[in-house]
Amino acid sequence: LLGRVSMTQDMEADCEALSLLLSAPNKAAVNDIFEMAFATRLDGPSAAQLETSAELLGGATPAQTKAVLKGAKRAILRCAYPASIDAPGVFKLLPEGLDEKLGKLLTQIICHHLPSWKEALISAQVSGPRLLDMDWRVDIKTSSDSLARMAVPTCLLQLQVQDTPKRIGEMGDVDTVTLELNKEA
């Protein structure tokens, strides 16, 4: 129950903040605000980015600008995590009470950027090593010091894995792991 109340309050705050986008001079400015919100989602906007965003909003105060960026970030993240989402799905995830034209514009902007935003979010996730490529083949041993191990099929498996990055924004090292599997394994 507490989570629903908090989510409802967040949606109301987001609706109020995103309504400030109506004062933006054009669609490109709204697009730039959303790109800025995604780019600053981890560390928050710098003073220069806040100033730039405030100008895009037609001279909004720093508090209003932060609220708009926060609302835009939450709207992006709500849309980024469902596995597959289309324009009507994006529109449903926007705060209720939002101006219809603004809602359609935000839906268009989010749908346009969603594939690249999802890719960036996935690559920034903390996870175990990631499988990049796999190659395999079956060999048959034709010589051995033991007659029992001759003509036995062996599977050679080569995995290319990317280690977990040490810091956000860095790429992990790529390692090649080779395994030999036989009937006893």
Backbone as a ProteinNet text record, in pm:
[ID]
protein_1_A
[PRIMARY]
LLGRVSMTQDMEADCEALSLLLSAPNKAAVNDIFEMAFATRLDGPSAAQLETSAELLGGATPAQTKAVLKGAKRAILRCAYPASIDAPGVFKLLPEGLDEKLGKLLTQIICHHLPSWKEALISAQVSGPRLLDMDWRVDIKTSSDSLARMAVPTCLLQLQVQDTPKRIGEMGDVDTVTLELNKEA
[TERTIARY]
82.1	0	86.9	195.3	284.5	349.4	385.4	445.5	350	221.1	121.3	100.6	97	79.2	197.9	318.4	438.3	438.9	399.6	396.2	292.9	177.4	73.7	122.7	190.9	246.3	351.9	436.3	537.4	471.7	365.6	296.8	234.2	176.5	117.5	225.1	337.7	448.6	504.8	516.2	566.3	472.1	341.6	242.9	258.7	270.4	286.5	417.1	524.6	654.8	656.7	607.1	610.6	518.2	417.5	330.2	406.9	520.8	606	666.2	666	717.8	630.9	510	422.7	481.5	570	631.9	756.5	795.9	911.2	877.2	975.1	946.7	910.8	962.2	933.4	954.8	925	937.4	1082.3	1173.4	1315.7	1363.8	1311.7	1350.4	1302.8	1181.9	1129.5	1214.3	1250	1336.7	1470.8	1528.7	1656.6	1646.4	1533.7	1511.8	1513	1445.4	1440.9	1578.4	1651.2	1786.9	1875	1860.2	1935.9	1897.2	1768.6	1722.1	1783.8	1790.5	1849.1	1999.7	2064.7	2210.7	2253.8	2171	2207.2	2136.3	2085.1	2004.2	2082.1	2212.9	2290.7	2344.1	2405.7	2471.9	2391.5	2283.1	2207	2271.9	2198.7	2251.8	2353	2453.1	2548.9	2482.4	2549.9	2495.3	2476.3	2572.9	2563.3	2447	2427.4	2317.6	2182.6	2177.2	2054.2	2022.1	2125	2104.3	2055.8	2118.8	2077.6	1933.2	1899.2	1762.6	1661.6	1699.6	1609.8	1581.8	1683.9	1664.3	1570.4	1585.6	1497.4	1352.8	1335.2	1200.1	1145.7	1213	1163.9	1190.2	1303.2	1340	1282.5	1271.4	1220.8	1323.4	1277.6	1368.8	1448.5	1561.3	1638.2	1556.3	1470.9	1388.2	1288.9	1227.9	1134.6	1207.6	1325.6	1404.5	1442.5	1486.9	1520.7	1398	1283.2	1159.8	1123.2	1139.1	1109.3	1204	1333.9	1431.4	1404.7	1367.4	1336.1	1211.2	1109.3	986.9	1012.5	1094.8	1129.2	1207.5	1300.9	1380.3	1289.3	1196.8	1106.9	1015.9	970.4	886.9	966.3	1091.4	1177.3	1196.7	1231.1	1259.1	1134	1016.9	892.7	869.1	908.1	885.6	997.9	1114.9	1230.4	1231	1167.9	1181.2	1081.5	961.7	878.6	948.2	936.4	1008.4	979.9	855.5	822	707	721.2	620.1	601.5	477.9	447.5	396.8	361.2	319.4	199.9	93.6	-16.5	28.8	122.7	175.5	254.3	332.6	408.6	312.3	209.6	112	44.5	15.1	-49.5	42.4	173.6	268	301.2	256.6	276.9	178.3	209.8	119.1	-19.2	-122.7	-259.2	-277	-361.8	-387.9	-295.1	-204.7	-113	-189.4	-157.1	-219.1	-207.7	-315	-317.6	-211.7	-198.2	-97.7	42.5	65.5	196.7	221.2	119.9	133.2	169.3	107	138.3	281.4	324.1	461.3	561	536.1	626.4	630.4	515.2	510	596.3	586	664.5	814	852.8	994.4	1047.6	972.1	1018.1	1027.5	927.9	931.7	1050.4	1084	1196.4	1329	1347.8	1475.9	1481	1368.4	1362.6	1461.1	1478.5	1574.5	1716.8	1763	1899.6	1909	1802.8	1803.6	1804.2	1726.5	1725.2	1862.5	1924.9	2057.6	2158	2151.5	2242.2	2215.6	2090.4	2056.9	2104.9	2089	2132.3	2284.1	2355	2501.6	2557	2480.3	2526.7	2489.2	2414.2	2372.4	2492.1	2484.3	2584.4	2538.3	2622.9	2587.2	2714.5	2696.4	2810.6	2867	2967	3023.2	2915.3	2930.9	2831.1	2886.3	2808.6	2850	2838.2	2950.5	2950.5	2941.5	3013.8	3018.2	3048.4	3005.3	3030.9	3065.6	3164.8	3203.8	3226.4	3187.1	3206.9	3238.5	3299.6	3324.8	3342.5	3325	3342.2	3465	3557.6	3678.7	3675.6	3742.7	3757.3	3906.1	3945.7	4087	4128.6	4237.5	4287.3	4413	4470.1	4587.5	4582.5	4622.8	4622.9	4711.3	4754.7	4836.8	4750.9	4619.2	4528.3	4429	4410.8	4320.3	4175.6	4140.6	4003.3	3968	4068.5	4039.8	4050.2	4075.3	4083.4	3943.2	3924.2	3798.3	3682.2	3713	3609.9	3582.1	3456.3	3426.6	3449.4	3503.8	3528.9	3472.4	3401.8	3344.6	3434.4	3479.1	3557.9	3465.4	3456.1	3367.4	3450.7	3436.6	3511.3	3410.4	3420.9	3331	3407.2	3348	3405.8	3315.4	3370.5	3291.5	3351.4	3262	3304.6	3286.7	3397.1	3391.3	3305.1	3263.5	3185	3273.4	3225.9	3306.8	3328.8	3442.9	3476	3402.6	3374.1	3305.4	3196.5	3098.3	2989.6	3046.8	3006.5	3051.4	3174.8	3238.8	3355.6	3313.9	3394.4	3370.6	3457	3402.5	3478.8	3575.3	3677.3	3774.5	3706.5	3751.8	3697.1	3796.2	3748.5	3830.2	3775.1	3864.5	3824.1	3845	3740.2	3744.8	3722.3	3814.7	3803.8	3782.5	3682.6	3650.2	3656.5	3702.8	3701.6	3611.3	3507.3	3409.8	3413.1	3412.7	3406.1	3294.2	3285.2	3175.6	3171.7	3285.6	3289.3	3244	3253.4	3215.8	3068.3
-118.7	0	125.7	120.9	235.9	263.5	155.5	170.6	234.3	197.2	254.7	402.5	440.3	581.3	661.8	608.9	677.4	689.6	581.8	584.1	684.1	690.8	786.1	929	953	1086.6	1121.6	1022.5	1044.9	1079.5	1005.6	1030.2	1169.9	1211.4	1345.8	1452.6	1432.2	1527.5	1531.2	1412.5	1405.3	1477.1	1461.5	1527.9	1678.9	1727.5	1872.1	1921.8	1845.7	1887.1	1879.3	1769	1751.9	1851.8	1903.1	2005	2133	2152.6	2269.3	2262	2141.5	2126.1	2200	2235.1	2311.9	2450.7	2498.6	2629.8	2621.6	2501.2	2486.6	2547.8	2611.3	2680.2	2588.9	2463.6	2373.9	2228	2136.8	1994.1	1953.9	2018.5	1986.4	2014.7	2119.5	2152.2	2043.1	1992.7	1884.9	1759.2	1730.3	1616.6	1632.5	1753.1	1778.9	1760.6	1800.6	1783	1633.5	1552.9	1409.2	1345.1	1388.6	1336.6	1374.7	1497.6	1542.7	1461.7	1434.5	1356.9	1217.6	1155.7	1022.2	1028.2	1125	1135.7	1163.7	1233	1270.1	1184.1	1067.7	985.6	932.5	915.3	857.2	962.3	1066.4	1166.4	1293.1	1307.7	1432.1	1537.7	1641.6	1743.4	1834.7	1877.7	1976	2113.9	2212.4	2348.5	2398.2	2368	2410.9	2340.7	2211.9	2138	2188.4	2224.2	2282.2	2414.1	2495	2625.5	2607.5	2514.6	2486.7	2437.7	2346.6	2293.4	2401.9	2490.2	2600	2691.2	2716.7	2798.8	2729.2	2596.2	2520.3	2524.1	2541.5	2547.7	2689.9	2780.8	2918.4	2996.3	2969.7	3045.7	2991.7	2860.3	2800	2815.6	2807.3	2815.1	2685.8	2687.4	2563.1	2450.2	2483.4	2380.9	2320.6	2405.7	2355.6	2269.4	2314.6	2240.3	2103.3	2096.9	1967.4	1876.6	1933.4	1854.4	1798.9	1880.4	1834.2	1721.5	1739.2	1635.5	1506.9	1521.1	1403.7	1333.4	1409.6	1351.4	1283.3	1345.9	1286.7	1157.2	1158.2	1038	924.3	953.7	848.9	797.4	885.6	842.3	750.1	785.7	702.7	565.7	563.1	436.2	349.4	409.6	330.7	261.9	326.7	270.5	176.4	191.4	113.9	-29.6	-57.3	-190	-294.6	-261.9	-369.2	-428	-561.1	-630.3	-571.1	-562.4	-500.8	-404.7	-287.6	-184.7	-104.8	-73.5	4.8	142.6	225.4	362.6	369.6	289.4	296.1	255.8	161.9	120.6	230.9	303.9	417.4	523.9	552.7	655.7	620.8	491.6	448.1	464.4	457.5	468.6	613.2	707.6	848.6	888	992.4	1033.6	1071.1	1032.2	1070	1219.1	1280.1	1423.2	1510.3	1447	1520.7	1569.9	1689.5	1743.7	1640.8	1620.2	1514.4	1535	1658.2	1684.5	1661.8	1705.5	1684.4	1534.9	1462.9	1318.5	1248.3	1290.1	1230.9	1264	1387.8	1427.5	1347	1332.3	1255.9	1109.8	1054.7	917.4	902.1	997.4	994.6	1002	1090.5	1107.1	980.6	928.5	809.2	690	669.3	557.1	568.3	691.1	711.6	671.5	709.4	686.6	555.7	490.1	374.2	262.3	223.1	115.6	148.8	268.9	304	321.1	372.4	385.7	248.4	154.4	19	-45.3	-28.6	-85.4	-26.4	104.2	169.1	119.5	101	51.9	-91.3	-173.4	-312.9	-321.5	-243.3	-249	-192.6	-109.5	-51.3	-136.4	-244.8	-328.7	-399.1	-418	-497.7	-642.1	-724.3	-864.6	-946.7	-1074.5	-1163.1	-1150	-1229.5	-1224.1	-1247.7	-1180.1	-1186.2	-1266.6	-1361.3	-1443.4	-1362.3	-1347.8	-1272.2	-1364.1	-1476.9	-1566.2	-1707.4	-1805.4	-1944.4	-2018.7	-2105.5	-2187.8	-2329.2	-2429.2	-2565.7	-2655.7	-2767	-2869	-3002.8	-3110.9	-3246.1	-3305.3	-3352	-3417.7	-3564	-3645.8	-3786.5	-3812.2	-3862.3	-3888.9	-4011.4	-3996.3	-4107.3	-4168.9	-4100.9	-4160.5	-4129.5	-4228.3	-4212.5	-4319.4	-4298.8	-4400	-4513.5	-4495.7	-4598.9	-4633.5	-4761.7	-4806.7	-4765.7	-4754.8	-4720.3	-4576.8	-4489.4	-4349.3	-4320.1	-4420.9	-4401	-4403.9	-4326.1	-4317.6	-4274	-4197	-4144.2	-3999.9	-3965.2	-3826.2	-3731.2	-3615.3	-3510.9	-3381.1	-3310.3	-3182.2	-3069.9	-2985.5	-2868	-2747.2	-2676.3	-2562.6	-2438.9	-2337.4	-2213.1	-2100.6	-2037.8	-1930.7	-1799.6	-1696.4	-1562.9	-1485.9	-1447	-1380.8	-1244.9	-1154.4	-1019.9	-1009.8	-978.9	-965.2	-847.4	-848.1	-738	-614.4	-500.7	-378.7	-336.7	-277.7	-232.5	-103.4	-20.6	106.5	123.1	202.9	231.3	309.6	272.9	342.3	280.5	185.2	118	-16.2	-65.5	-197.9	-297.4	-415.6	-520	-586.3	-653.4	-725.4	-845.1	-879.8	-995	-1109.6	-1224.1	-1343.3	-1456.2	-1547.3	-1667.1	-1786.5	-1865.1	-1983	-2103.8	-2201.7	-2321.9	-2441.6	-2521.5	-2641.3	-2762.2	-2875.7	-3000.6	-3096.6	-3141.2	-3229.3	-3365.6	-3470	-3603.3	-3681.6	-3809.6	-3891	-3897.4	-3891.1	-3899.2	-3768.9	-3657.8	-3529	-3520.2
0	0	0	80.3	87.8	-47.9	-121.7	-253.9	-353.2	-345.6	-436.8	-410	-280.8	-244.6	-296.1	-276	-322.6	-474.9	-544.1	-690	-741	-673.3	-712.1	-692.7	-581	-555.9	-660.6	-695.9	-799.2	-932.6	-967.6	-1095.8	-1097.6	-984.8	-977.5	-990.2	-922	-930	-1071.9	-1133.3	-1270.9	-1366.7	-1347.7	-1433.7	-1424.6	-1302.7	-1281.9	-1344.3	-1323.7	-1377.8	-1530.4	-1585.5	-1730.8	-1801.1	-1730.9	-1789.3	-1818.8	-1750.7	-1779.4	-1920	-1978	-2114.4	-2216.2	-2177	-2266.4	-2294.6	-2206.4	-2226.9	-2315.7	-2357	-2446.3	-2582	-2646.9	-2772	-2889.7	-2887.6	-2999.9	-2959.2	-3051.3	-3025.4	-3004	-3075.5	-3061.5	-2919.6	-2857.6	-2720.1	-2624.1	-2644.4	-2560.4	-2580	-2703.9	-2733.6	-2662	-2667.5	-2601.7	-2450.2	-2392.2	-2247.9	-2213.8	-2294.5	-2267.4	-2286.8	-2387.8	-2406	-2287.7	-2238.4	-2122.1	-1998.3	-1981	-1866.1	-1866.2	-1983	-1989.4	-1966.7	-2026.1	-2013.1	-1869.3	-1793.1	-1655.9	-1552.3	-1592.3	-1502.8	-1383.2	-1394.9	-1285.8	-1189.1	-1242.2	-1158.1	-1139	-1211.5	-1204.8	-1293.7	-1324.8	-1416.2	-1347.4	-1424.1	-1374.1	-1379.3	-1324.5	-1325.8	-1469.3	-1555.9	-1696.2	-1766.6	-1737.2	-1798.8	-1748.1	-1620.2	-1565.5	-1633	-1653.9	-1718.3	-1861.9	-1933.6	-2071.7	-2075.9	-1984.4	-1979.5	-1943.5	-1851.6	-1812.1	-1931.2	-2012.9	-2133.3	-2230.9	-2243.6	-2332.5	-2284.8	-2153.9	-2097	-2093	-2153.9	-2158.4	-2030.8	-1965.7	-1846.7	-1717.4	-1704.4	-1581.1	-1468.9	-1346.1	-1231.1	-1222.2	-1149.7	-1133.6	-1069.3	-973.1	-908.6	-1008.7	-1090.3	-1191.8	-1293.7	-1333	-1431.6	-1377.4	-1251.2	-1190	-1185.9	-1154.3	-1147.8	-1285.8	-1388.7	-1525.1	-1564.6	-1537	-1572	-1494	-1367.4	-1285.9	-1338.5	-1373.6	-1429.4	-1563.1	-1646.2	-1775.8	-1755.6	-1660.7	-1632.9	-1587	-1496.8	-1448.3	-1560	-1647.5	-1760.5	-1852.7	-1877.9	-1963.9	-1900.4	-1771.9	-1706.2	-1693.6	-1674.1	-1670.3	-1803.7	-1911.7	-2045.3	-2088.4	-2030.5	-2076.5	-2026.1	-1914.4	-1856.6	-1903.2	-1950.4	-2008.7	-2132.2	-2148.6	-2255.6	-2393.6	-2430.3	-2558.8	-2534.5	-2589.8	-2565.2	-2693.4	-2724	-2843.2	-2800.1	-2897.2	-2868	-2771.8	-2790.7	-2692.5	-2551.5	-2543.6	-2414	-2347.2	-2426.1	-2373.4	-2323.6	-2401.8	-2364.1	-2231.1	-2210.4	-2085.8	-1965.2	-1986.5	-1875.4	-1837.8	-1920.6	-1886.9	-1777.4	-1699.4	-1591.6	-1645.1	-1569.4	-1606.1	-1583.4	-1662.8	-1647.3	-1730.8	-1804.3	-1890.8	-2013.5	-2061.1	-2181.8	-2294	-2369.1	-2470.7	-2579.2	-2628.6	-2732.6	-2678.6	-2555.2	-2493.5	-2474.6	-2431.8	-2415	-2545	-2653.6	-2784.1	-2826.7	-2800.8	-2834.4	-2752	-2621.6	-2535.7	-2577.9	-2617.1	-2666.4	-2791.1	-2881.9	-3005.5	-2973.9	-2884.2	-2848.7	-2781.2	-2684.7	-2612.1	-2706.4	-2792	-2887.1	-2982.4	-3021.2	-3112.6	-3047	-2920.6	-2853.1	-2775.3	-2754	-2665.7	-2700.2	-2826.2	-2854.2	-2808.2	-2835.5	-2794.5	-2643.1	-2579.4	-2434	-2367.3	-2419.9	-2363.5	-2375.8	-2491.3	-2512.4	-2413.5	-2391.4	-2295.8	-2154.1	-2117.4	-1983.1	-1963.1	-2064.8	-2054	-2043.3	-2122.1	-2117.6	-1987.9	-1918.2	-1791.9	-1671.4	-1692.1	-1580.3	-1519	-1388.8	-1320.4	-1331.1	-1388.7	-1406.3	-1416.4	-1426.2	-1442.4	-1582.8	-1614	-1749.3	-1854.9	-1967.3	-2074.5	-2191.1	-2238.9	-2352.5	-2480.9	-2551.2	-2676.1	-2797.8	-2792.1	-2907.4	-2859.4	-2937.4	-2904.6	-3033.2	-3023.6	-3137.6	-3084	-3160.6	-3115.1	-3233	-3198.9	-3300.7	-3230.8	-3306	-3252.3	-3318.8	-3237.2	-3286.1	-3243.6	-3320.9	-3283.8	-3270.4	-3154.2	-3128.6	-3209	-3281.5	-3363.4	-3306	-3206	-3141.5	-2993.2	-2916.2	-2771.8	-2711.6	-2587.1	-2519.9	-2464.1	-2472.2	-2423.3	-2534	-2555.9	-2660.4	-2629.9	-2503.9	-2465	-2502.8	-2516.2	-2549	-2698.9	-2779.3	-2923.4	-2984.7	-3088.6	-3163.2	-3073.1	-2970.7	-2881.3	-2923.2	-2947.3	-2985.4	-2867.7	-2901.1	-2802	-2857	-2774.1	-2815.6	-2764.3	-2854.6	-2817.2	-2823.2	-2712.2	-2699.9	-2669.2	-2752.3	-2731.3	-2707.2	-2590.7	-2551.9	-2546.4	-2601.5	-2591.1	-2494.5	-2378.1	-2274.8	-2241.6	-2206.8	-2166.4	-2015.6	-1946.1	-1800.7	-1760.8	-1636.2	-1581.8	-1574.9	-1625.9	-1618.3	-1472.9	-1447.7	-1312.1	-1276.9	-1377.8	-1356.5	-1461.6	-1427.2	-1520.6	-1638	-1757.6	-1876.7	-1939.6	-1871.6	-1928.4	-1985.9	-2076.2	-2133.1	-2056.2	-2030.7	-1963.6	-2060.1	-2004.1	-2086.7	-2152.1	-2271.7	-2343.8	-2330.1	-2281.4	-2263.2	-2348.1	-2386.7	-2459.2	-2366.9	-2349.4	-2263.7	-2353.5	-2346	-2426.7	-2335.7	-2366.2	-2288.3	-2379.2	-2323.5	-2396.9	-2320.9	-2384.7	-2321.4	-2389.6	-2308.3	-2364.9	-2299	-2328.9	-2280.8	-2128.2	-2062.1	-1916.9	-1852.4	-1920.7	-1862	-1858.6
[MASK]
+++++++++++++++++++++++++++++++++++++++++++++++++++++++++++++++++++++++++++++++++++++++++++++++++++++++++++++++++++++++++++++++++++++++++++++++++++++++++++++++++++++++++++++++++++++++++

